[in-house]
Coordinates of C-alpha atoms and ligand atoms in Angstrom, one line a residue:
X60 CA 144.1 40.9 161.4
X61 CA 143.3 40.8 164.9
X62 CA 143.2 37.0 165.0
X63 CA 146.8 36.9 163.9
X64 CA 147.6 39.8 165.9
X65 CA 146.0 37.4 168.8
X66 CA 148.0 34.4 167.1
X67 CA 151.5 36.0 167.1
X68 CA 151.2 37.0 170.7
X69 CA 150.4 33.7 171.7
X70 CA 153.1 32.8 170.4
X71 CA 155.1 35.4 171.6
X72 CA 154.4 34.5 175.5
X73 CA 155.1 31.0 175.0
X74 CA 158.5 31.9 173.8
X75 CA 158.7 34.0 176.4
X76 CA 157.6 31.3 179.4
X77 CA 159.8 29.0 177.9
X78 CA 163.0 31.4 178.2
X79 CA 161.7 32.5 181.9
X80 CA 161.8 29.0 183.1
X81 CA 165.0 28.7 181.8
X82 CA 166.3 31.4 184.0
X83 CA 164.7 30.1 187.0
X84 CA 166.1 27.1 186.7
X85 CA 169.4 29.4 186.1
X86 CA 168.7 31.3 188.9
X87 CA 168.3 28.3 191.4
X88 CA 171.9 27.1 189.8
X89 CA 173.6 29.9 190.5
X90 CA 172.3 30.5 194.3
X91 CA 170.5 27.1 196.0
X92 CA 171.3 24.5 194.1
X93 CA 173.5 21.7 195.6
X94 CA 176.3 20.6 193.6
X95 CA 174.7 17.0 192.9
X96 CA 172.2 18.9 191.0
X97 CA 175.0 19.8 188.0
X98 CA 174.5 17.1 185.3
X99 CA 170.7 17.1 185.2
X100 CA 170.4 20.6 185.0
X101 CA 172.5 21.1 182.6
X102 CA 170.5 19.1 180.6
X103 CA 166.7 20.0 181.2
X104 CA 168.3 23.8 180.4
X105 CA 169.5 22.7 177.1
X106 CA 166.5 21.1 176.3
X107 CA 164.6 24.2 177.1
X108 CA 166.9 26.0 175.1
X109 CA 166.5 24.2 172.2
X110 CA 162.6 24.1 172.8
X111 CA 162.9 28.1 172.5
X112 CA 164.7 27.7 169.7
X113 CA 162.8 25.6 167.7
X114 CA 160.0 28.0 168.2
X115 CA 161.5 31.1 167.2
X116 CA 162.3 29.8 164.3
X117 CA 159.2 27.9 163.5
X118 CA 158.3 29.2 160.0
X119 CA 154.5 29.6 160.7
X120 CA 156.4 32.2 162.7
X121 CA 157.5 33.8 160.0
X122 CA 154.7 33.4 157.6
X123 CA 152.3 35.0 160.4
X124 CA 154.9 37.6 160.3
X125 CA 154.7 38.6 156.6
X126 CA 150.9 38.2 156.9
X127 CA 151.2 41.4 159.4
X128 CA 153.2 43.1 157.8
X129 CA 150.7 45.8 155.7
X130 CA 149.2 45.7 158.9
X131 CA 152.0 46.8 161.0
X132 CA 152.8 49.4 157.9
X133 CA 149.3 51.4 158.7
X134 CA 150.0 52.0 162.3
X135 CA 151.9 54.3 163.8
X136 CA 155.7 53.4 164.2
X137 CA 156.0 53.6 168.1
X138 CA 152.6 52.0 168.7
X139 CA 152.6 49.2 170.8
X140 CA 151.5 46.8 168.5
X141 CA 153.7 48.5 165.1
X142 CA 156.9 47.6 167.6
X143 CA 155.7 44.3 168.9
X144 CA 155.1 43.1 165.2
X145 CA 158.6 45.3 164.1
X146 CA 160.6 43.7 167.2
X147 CA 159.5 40.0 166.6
X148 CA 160.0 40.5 163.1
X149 CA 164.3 41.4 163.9
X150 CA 164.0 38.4 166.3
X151 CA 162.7 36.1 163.6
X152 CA 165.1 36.8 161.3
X153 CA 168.1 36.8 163.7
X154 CA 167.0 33.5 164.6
X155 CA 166.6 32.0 161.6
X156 CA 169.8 33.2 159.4
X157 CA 172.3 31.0 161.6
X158 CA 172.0 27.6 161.0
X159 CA 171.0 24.8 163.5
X160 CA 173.6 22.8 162.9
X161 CA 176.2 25.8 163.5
X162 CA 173.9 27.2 166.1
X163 CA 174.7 23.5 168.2
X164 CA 178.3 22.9 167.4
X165 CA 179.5 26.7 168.8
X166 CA 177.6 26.1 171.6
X167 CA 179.5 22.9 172.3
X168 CA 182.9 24.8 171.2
X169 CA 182.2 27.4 174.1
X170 CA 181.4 24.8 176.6
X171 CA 184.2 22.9 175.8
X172 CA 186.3 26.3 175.9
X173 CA 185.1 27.1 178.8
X174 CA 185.9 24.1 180.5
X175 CA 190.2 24.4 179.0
X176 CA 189.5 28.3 180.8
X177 CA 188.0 27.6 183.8
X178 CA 191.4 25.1 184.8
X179 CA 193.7 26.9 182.3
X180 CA 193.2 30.5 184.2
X181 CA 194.2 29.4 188.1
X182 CA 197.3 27.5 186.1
X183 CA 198.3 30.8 183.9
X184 CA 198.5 28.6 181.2
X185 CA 197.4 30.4 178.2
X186 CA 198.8 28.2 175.8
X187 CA 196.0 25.4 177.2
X188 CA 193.0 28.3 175.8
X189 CA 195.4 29.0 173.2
X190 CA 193.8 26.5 170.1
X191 CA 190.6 27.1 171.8
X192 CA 190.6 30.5 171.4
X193 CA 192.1 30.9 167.6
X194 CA 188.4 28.7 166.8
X195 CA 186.1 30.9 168.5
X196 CA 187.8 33.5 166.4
X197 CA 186.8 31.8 163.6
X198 CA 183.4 30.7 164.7
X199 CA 182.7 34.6 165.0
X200 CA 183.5 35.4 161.8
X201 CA 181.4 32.7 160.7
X202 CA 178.6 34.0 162.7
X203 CA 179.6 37.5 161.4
X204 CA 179.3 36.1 157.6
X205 CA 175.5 34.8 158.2
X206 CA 174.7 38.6 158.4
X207 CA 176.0 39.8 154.6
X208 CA 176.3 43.1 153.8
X209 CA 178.3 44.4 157.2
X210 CA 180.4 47.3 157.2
X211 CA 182.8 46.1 159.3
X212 CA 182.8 42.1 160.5
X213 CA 182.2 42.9 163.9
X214 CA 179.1 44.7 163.1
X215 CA 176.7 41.6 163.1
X216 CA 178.0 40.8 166.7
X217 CA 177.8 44.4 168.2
X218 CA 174.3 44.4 167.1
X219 CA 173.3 40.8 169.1
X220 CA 174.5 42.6 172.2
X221 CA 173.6 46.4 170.9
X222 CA 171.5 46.7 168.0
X223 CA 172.5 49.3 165.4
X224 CA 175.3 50.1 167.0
X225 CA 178.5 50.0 164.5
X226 CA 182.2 49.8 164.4
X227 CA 182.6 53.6 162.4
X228 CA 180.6 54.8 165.6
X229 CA 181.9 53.4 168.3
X230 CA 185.8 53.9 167.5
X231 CA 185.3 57.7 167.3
X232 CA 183.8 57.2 170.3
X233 CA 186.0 55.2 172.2
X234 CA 189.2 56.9 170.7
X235 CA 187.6 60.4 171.9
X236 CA 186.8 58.6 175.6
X237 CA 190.6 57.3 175.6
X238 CA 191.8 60.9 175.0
X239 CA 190.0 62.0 177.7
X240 CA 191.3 58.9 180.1
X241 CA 194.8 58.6 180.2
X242 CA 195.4 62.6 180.8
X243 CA 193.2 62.6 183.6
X244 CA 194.7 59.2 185.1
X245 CA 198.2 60.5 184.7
X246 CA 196.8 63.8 186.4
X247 CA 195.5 62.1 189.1
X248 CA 198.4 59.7 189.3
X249 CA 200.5 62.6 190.2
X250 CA 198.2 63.7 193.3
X251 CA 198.6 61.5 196.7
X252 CA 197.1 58.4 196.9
X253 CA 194.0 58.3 199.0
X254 CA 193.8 55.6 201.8
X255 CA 190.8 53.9 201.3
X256 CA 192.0 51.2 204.1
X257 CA 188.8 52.2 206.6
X258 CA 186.6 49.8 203.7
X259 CA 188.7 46.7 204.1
X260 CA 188.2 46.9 208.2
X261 CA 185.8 43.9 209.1
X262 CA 181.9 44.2 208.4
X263 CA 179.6 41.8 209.8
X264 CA 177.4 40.2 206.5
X265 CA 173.9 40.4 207.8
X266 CA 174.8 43.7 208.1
X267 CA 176.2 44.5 205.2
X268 CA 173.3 42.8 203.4
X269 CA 170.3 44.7 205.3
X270 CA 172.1 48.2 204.7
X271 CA 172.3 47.4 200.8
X272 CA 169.0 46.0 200.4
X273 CA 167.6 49.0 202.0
X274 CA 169.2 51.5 200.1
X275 CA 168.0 49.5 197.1
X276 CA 164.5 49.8 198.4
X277 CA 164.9 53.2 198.8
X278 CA 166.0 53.9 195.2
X279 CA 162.7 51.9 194.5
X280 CA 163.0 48.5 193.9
X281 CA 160.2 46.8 195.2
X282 CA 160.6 43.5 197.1
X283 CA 156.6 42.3 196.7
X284 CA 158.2 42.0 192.8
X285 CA 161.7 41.3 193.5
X286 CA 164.2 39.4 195.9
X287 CA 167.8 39.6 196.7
X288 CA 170.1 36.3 197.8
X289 CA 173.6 35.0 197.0
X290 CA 176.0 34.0 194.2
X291 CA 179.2 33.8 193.4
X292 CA 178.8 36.5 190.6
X293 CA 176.1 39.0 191.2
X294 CA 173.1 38.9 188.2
X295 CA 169.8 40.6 187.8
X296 CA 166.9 38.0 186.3
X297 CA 163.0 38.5 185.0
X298 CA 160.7 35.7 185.3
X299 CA 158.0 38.1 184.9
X300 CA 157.1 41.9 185.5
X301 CA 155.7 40.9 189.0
X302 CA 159.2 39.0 189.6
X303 CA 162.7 41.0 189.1
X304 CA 165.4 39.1 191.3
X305 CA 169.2 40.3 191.8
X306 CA 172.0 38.7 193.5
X307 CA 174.7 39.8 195.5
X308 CA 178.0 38.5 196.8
X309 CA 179.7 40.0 200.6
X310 CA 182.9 40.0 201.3
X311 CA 183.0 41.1 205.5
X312 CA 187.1 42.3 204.6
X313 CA 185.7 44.8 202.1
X314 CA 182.6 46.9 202.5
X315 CA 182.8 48.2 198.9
X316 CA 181.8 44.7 197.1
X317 CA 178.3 43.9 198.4
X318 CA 177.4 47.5 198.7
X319 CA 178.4 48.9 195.2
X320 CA 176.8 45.9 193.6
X321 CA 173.7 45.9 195.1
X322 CA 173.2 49.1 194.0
X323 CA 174.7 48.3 190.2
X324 CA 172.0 45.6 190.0
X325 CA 169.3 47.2 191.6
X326 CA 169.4 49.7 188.7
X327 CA 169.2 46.8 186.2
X328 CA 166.0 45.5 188.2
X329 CA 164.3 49.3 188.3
X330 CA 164.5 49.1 184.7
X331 CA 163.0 45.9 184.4
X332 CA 160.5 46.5 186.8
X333 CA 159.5 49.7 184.9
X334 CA 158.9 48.4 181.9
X335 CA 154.8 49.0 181.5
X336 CA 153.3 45.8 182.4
X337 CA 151.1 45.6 179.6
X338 CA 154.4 44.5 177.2
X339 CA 155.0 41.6 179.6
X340 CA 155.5 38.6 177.4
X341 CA 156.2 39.7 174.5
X342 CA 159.7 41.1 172.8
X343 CA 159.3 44.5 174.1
X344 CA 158.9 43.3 177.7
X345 CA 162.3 44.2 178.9
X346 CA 165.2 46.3 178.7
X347 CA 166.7 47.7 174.9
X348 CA 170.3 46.9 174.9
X349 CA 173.0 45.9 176.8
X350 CA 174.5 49.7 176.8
X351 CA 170.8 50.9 177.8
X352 CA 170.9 48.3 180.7
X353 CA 174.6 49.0 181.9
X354 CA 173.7 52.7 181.9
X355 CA 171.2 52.1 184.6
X356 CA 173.0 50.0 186.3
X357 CA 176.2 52.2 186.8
X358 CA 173.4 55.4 186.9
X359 CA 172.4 53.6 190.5
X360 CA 175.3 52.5 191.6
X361 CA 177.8 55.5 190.3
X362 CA 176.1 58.8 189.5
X363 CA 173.6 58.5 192.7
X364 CA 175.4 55.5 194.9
X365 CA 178.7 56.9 194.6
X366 CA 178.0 60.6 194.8
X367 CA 178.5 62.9 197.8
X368 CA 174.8 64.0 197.8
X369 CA 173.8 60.4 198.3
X370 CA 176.1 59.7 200.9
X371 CA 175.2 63.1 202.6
X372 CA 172.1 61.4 203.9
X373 CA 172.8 57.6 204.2
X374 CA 176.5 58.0 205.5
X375 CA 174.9 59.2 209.0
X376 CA 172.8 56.0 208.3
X377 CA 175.8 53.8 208.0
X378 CA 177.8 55.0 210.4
X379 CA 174.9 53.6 212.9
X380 CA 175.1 50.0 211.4
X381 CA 178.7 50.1 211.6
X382 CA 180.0 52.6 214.7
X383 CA 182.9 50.9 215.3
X384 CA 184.1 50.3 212.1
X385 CA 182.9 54.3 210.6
X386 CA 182.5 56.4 213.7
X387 CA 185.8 57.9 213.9
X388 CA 185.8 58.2 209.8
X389 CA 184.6 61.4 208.8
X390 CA 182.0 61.8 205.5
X391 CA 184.9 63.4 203.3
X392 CA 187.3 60.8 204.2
X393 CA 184.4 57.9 203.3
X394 CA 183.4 59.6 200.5
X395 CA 187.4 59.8 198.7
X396 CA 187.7 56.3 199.7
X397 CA 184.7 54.8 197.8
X398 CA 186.0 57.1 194.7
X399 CA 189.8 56.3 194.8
X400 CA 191.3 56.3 191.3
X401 CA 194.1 53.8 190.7
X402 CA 195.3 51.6 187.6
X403 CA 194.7 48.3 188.3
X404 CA 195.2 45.2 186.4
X405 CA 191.1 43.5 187.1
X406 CA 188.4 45.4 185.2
X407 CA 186.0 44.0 187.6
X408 CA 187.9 46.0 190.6
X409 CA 188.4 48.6 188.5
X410 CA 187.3 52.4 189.5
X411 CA 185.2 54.7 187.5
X412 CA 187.6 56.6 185.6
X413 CA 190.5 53.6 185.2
X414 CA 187.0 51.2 184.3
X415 CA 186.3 52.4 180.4
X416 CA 190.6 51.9 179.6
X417 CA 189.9 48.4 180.4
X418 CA 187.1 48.4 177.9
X419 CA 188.5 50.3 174.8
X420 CA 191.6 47.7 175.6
X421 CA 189.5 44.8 174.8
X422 CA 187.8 46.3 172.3
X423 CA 190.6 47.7 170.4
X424 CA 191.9 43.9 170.5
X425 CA 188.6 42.0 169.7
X426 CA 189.1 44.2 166.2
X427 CA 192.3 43.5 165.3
X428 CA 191.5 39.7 165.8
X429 CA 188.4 39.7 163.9
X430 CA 190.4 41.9 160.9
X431 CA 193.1 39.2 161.1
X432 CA 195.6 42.1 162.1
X433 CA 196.3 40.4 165.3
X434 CA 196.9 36.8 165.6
X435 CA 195.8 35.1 168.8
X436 CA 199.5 33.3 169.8
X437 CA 200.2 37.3 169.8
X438 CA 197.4 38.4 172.4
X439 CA 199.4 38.2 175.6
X440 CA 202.2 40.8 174.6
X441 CA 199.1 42.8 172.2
X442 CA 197.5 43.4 175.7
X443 CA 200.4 43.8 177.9
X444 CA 201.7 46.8 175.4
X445 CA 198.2 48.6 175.8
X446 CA 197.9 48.0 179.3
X447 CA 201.8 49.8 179.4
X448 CA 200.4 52.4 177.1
X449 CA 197.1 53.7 178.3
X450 CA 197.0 52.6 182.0
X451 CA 201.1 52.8 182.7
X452 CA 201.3 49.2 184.2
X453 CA 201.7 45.9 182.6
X454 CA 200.2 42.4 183.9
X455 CA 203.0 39.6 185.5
X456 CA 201.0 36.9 184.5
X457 CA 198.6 35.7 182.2
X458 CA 195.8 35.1 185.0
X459 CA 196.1 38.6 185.7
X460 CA 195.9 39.5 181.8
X461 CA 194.6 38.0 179.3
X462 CA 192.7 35.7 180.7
X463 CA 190.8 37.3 183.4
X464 CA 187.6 37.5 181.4
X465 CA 185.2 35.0 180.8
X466 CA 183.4 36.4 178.1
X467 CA 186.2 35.2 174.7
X468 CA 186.6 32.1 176.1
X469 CA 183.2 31.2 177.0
X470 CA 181.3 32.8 174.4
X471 CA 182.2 34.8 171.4
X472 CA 185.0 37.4 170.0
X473 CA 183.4 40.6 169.3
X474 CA 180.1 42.2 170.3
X475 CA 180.6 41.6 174.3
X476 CA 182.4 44.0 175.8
X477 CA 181.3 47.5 174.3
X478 CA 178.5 47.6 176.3
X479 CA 179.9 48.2 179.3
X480 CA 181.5 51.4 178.3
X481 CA 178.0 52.6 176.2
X482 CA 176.6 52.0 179.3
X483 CA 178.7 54.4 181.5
X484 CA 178.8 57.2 178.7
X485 CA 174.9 57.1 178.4
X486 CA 174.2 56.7 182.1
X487 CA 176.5 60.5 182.5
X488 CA 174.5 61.8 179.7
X489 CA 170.8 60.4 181.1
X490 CA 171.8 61.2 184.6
X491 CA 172.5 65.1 183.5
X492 CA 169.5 65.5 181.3
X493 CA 167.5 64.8 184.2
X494 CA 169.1 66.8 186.9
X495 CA 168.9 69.4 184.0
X496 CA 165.0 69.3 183.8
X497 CA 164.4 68.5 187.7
X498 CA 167.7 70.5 189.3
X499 CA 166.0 69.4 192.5
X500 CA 166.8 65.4 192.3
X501 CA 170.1 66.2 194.6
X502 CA 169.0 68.1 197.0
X503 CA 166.0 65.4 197.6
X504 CA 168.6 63.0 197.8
X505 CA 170.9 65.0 199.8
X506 CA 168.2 66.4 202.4
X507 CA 165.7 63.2 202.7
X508 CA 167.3 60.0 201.2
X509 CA 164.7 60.3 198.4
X510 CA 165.3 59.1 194.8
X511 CA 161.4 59.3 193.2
X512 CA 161.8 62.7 191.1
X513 CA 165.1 61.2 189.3
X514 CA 162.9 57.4 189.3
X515 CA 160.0 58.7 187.5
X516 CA 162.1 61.2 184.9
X517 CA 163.7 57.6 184.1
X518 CA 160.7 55.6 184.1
X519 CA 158.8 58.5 181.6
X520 CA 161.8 58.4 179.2
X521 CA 163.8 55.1 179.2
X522 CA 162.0 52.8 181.8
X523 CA 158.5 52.3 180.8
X524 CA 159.4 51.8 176.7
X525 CA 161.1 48.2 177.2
X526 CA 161.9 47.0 173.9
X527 CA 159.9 49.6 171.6
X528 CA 162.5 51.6 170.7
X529 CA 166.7 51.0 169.9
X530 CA 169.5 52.3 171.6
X531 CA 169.9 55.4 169.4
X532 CA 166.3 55.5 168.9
X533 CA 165.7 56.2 172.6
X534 CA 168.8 58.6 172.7
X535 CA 167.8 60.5 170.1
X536 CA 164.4 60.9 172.1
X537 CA 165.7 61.7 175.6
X538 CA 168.9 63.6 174.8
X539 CA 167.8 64.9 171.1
X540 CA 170.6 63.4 169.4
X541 CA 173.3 60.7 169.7
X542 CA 175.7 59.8 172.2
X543 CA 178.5 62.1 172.7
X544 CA 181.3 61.8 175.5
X545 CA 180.6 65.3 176.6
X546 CA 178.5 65.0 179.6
X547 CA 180.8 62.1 180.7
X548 CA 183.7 64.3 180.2
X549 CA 182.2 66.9 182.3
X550 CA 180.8 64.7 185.1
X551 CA 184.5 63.3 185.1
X552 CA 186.4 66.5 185.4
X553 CA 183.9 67.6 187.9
X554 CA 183.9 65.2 190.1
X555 CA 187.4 63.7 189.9
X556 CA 189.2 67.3 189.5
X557 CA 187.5 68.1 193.0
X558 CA 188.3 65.2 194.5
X559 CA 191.9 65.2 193.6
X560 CA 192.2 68.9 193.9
X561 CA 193.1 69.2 189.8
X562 CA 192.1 72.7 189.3
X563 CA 195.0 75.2 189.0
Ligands
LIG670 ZN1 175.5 45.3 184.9

């Protein structure tokens, strides 16, 4: 058994090299890369791709699989080597219940979608995406239907994103996040507006980019296993446990951008870079699900980069980079700026408490066009009426509606956007669960700038495990059962009712 143990992790970490030199040569796209470069790399990465497909599929793979299976069945279930073999196993079969052939011609779909979006969005022309968009509807049901058995159709694409998570979970969920929402926007709606104008005064990028970077290293993200440079869309990549990269993008007009997401994808690369080396190449080598990974991500850059303990220490520190600029401002003045709530028609600019409406919006939607209950010639007014209803404004265009998101119209309907909002209700519940057990992480950050208490509680329960365990697994674990709203609900009201003087 150890031979084929040996064999199947081989195998395992060429899969795994093949997918990280992928995502260097992703990476060097998306930040150095001249423009000339385009056409050729667009093809060496789908060769890769389809290399790292025809592996994980390969059906020695499979057979080696089935071979370990009674082995796998004597050890214990969170062993390293009972996940590994249990991990693959899902992988495998993912892999190999979609077709080639259909596998290929979505993928050229989506490019080709893309292509209609990226013109069709500056143009507001939503008639162009229109016919584009009414087939990737029907490729994901298709995609859906090569997972039988579903409770719900959308279930086989939640669980590519967020594995075991389900429809008759998350709509309780989401409805009972809603409920919470749009009271407490329309409370706060009815408080003066806080003038955040001191961010949008000019800030010099260098530093801008040195202030981030070292609050990043502060939280812990080390630079002798991880780098930071420019793209147009900030991204986190692995190419290896010793090499966790994150990008950033500055705007000098508004300090807010660069800052807040440095910090969002510095939590993505602390969890990477936590994971225990040992798992490196193999399935369990990085982060669970995209919920899990949102939920460190907005942890960092919300829960401890937005909070007034955190800004207790550094705002002193900024203030020294930027005198001019923050000298005059005092730290209650910065701190209501950097947590103004206001309905807004971007989710991307959205703030914490508007963010999740934005969410449950396109979630609600992806639903009724995978039941069929919403046709896709109907999406523009489908989405205006929600935005009317839940956030009390309504988009003038399409640019600023419908089409603002990549994610339908270059990949899939379904299964992409949940995570987000998993992600900010977990990282309230992980984030109180460990001031619960160590009430001193605030004052360390408040007092000394220091995060390694609340780094190590995360690396113990979330950090270190990769892979090894699911989403609800490792909830069930840290928090002793599953995900409720009630922590975000109380972070929310706390934070938000003090800020906006709710209380009566
Ligand atoms: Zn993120």
């Amino acid at each position: 058994m150890q031979e084929k143990l040996a064999e199947l992790k081989a195998r395992l970490l060429e899969a795994s090299d093949l997918q990280a030199a992928a995502a260097v040569l992703s990476w060097d796209q998306a930040t150095y890369m001249p423009p000339g470069g385009a056409a050729s790399r667009g093809r060496q990465l789908a060769l890769l791709s389809r290399l790292a497909h025809e592996r994980a599929t390969d059906p020695a793979l499979g057979k080696l699989l089935d071979e370990l299976r009674p082995y796998e069945e004597r050890l214990p279930y969170d062993s390293d080597e009972a996940s590994l073999i249990r991990v693959a196993r899902r992988e495998y079969e993912r892999a190999t219940r979609v077709p080639a052939d259909f596998v290929a011609e979505f993928s050229a779909h989506q490019s080709a979608s893309f292509e209609v979006w990226s013109r069709a969005r500056p143009a507001n022309d939503f008639a162009a995406v229109q016919p584009y968009l009414e087939q990737t509807v029907e490729y994901s049901r298709r995609l859906a239907d090569f997972f039988p058995g579903y409770e719900h159709i959308a279930d086989p694409l939640i669980d590519m994103y967020d594995y075991g998570m389900r429809v008759s979970t998350l709509r309780p969920l989401f409805a009972a996040l809603r409920d919470l929402l749009v009271p407490l926007v329309e409370a706060i709606g009815r408080q003066p507006a806080i003038d955040d104008s001191v961010l949008y005064r000019h800030y010099p990028e260098a530093s801008q980019l040195s202030f981030g970077l070292e609050v990043a290293q502060r939280y812990g993200y080390d630079l002798a296993r991880g780098r930071q440079d420019k793209s147009a869309h900030p991204f986190t990549t692995k190419f290896a446990a010793g090499d966790v990269r994150i990008t950033t993008r500055v705007n000098e007009h508004d300090l807010s951008e660069a800052l807040f997401s440095t910090l969002h994808e510095a939590g993505h690369a602390l969890y990477e870079q936590g994971v225990r080396p040992e798992l490196e190449g193999t399935p369990l080598g990085g982060g669970t699900s995209a919920g899990v990974h949102e939920s460190q991500s907005r942890l960092w850059e919300n829960l401890v980069g937005r909070s007034r303990a955190f800004w207790t220490y550094f705002y002193p520190r900024l203030q020294a980079v930027f005198p001019e600029q923050l000298g005059g401002v005092s730290l209650d003045d910065f701190y209501r700026a950097i947590n103004k709530v206001q309905p807004s028609l971007i989710r991307t600019n959205a703030d914490e408490v508007t963010y999740n409406l934005h969410i449950i919006i396109r979630f609600e939607l992806e639903l009724a066009l995978l039941e069929g209950r919403l046709a896709v010639k109907d999406l523009p007014e489908a989405w205006a009426a929600l935005y009317r209803q839940y956030l009390g404004i309504e988009p003038p265009d399409h640019r600023d509606g419908v089409l603002q998101d990549v994610h339908w119209f270059g990949g899939m309907v379904g299964g992409v956007f949940q995570g987000y909002t998993l992600g900010n209700v977990m990282a309230a519940a992980f984030f109180e669960a460990a001031t619960r057990a160590h009430p001193e992480i605030l004052e360390e950050m408040a007092a000394e700038g220091r995060f390694d208490t609340l780094l190590r509680w995360l690396q113990e329960h979330i950090y270190q495990h990769g892979s090894k365990f699911t989403a609800a697994e490792l909830l069930e674990r840290v928090l002793g059962g599953p995900l409720t709203v009630e922590p975000y609900a109380r972070y929310l009201s706390r934070k938000y009712g003090d800020i906006y003087d709710l209380r009566s």
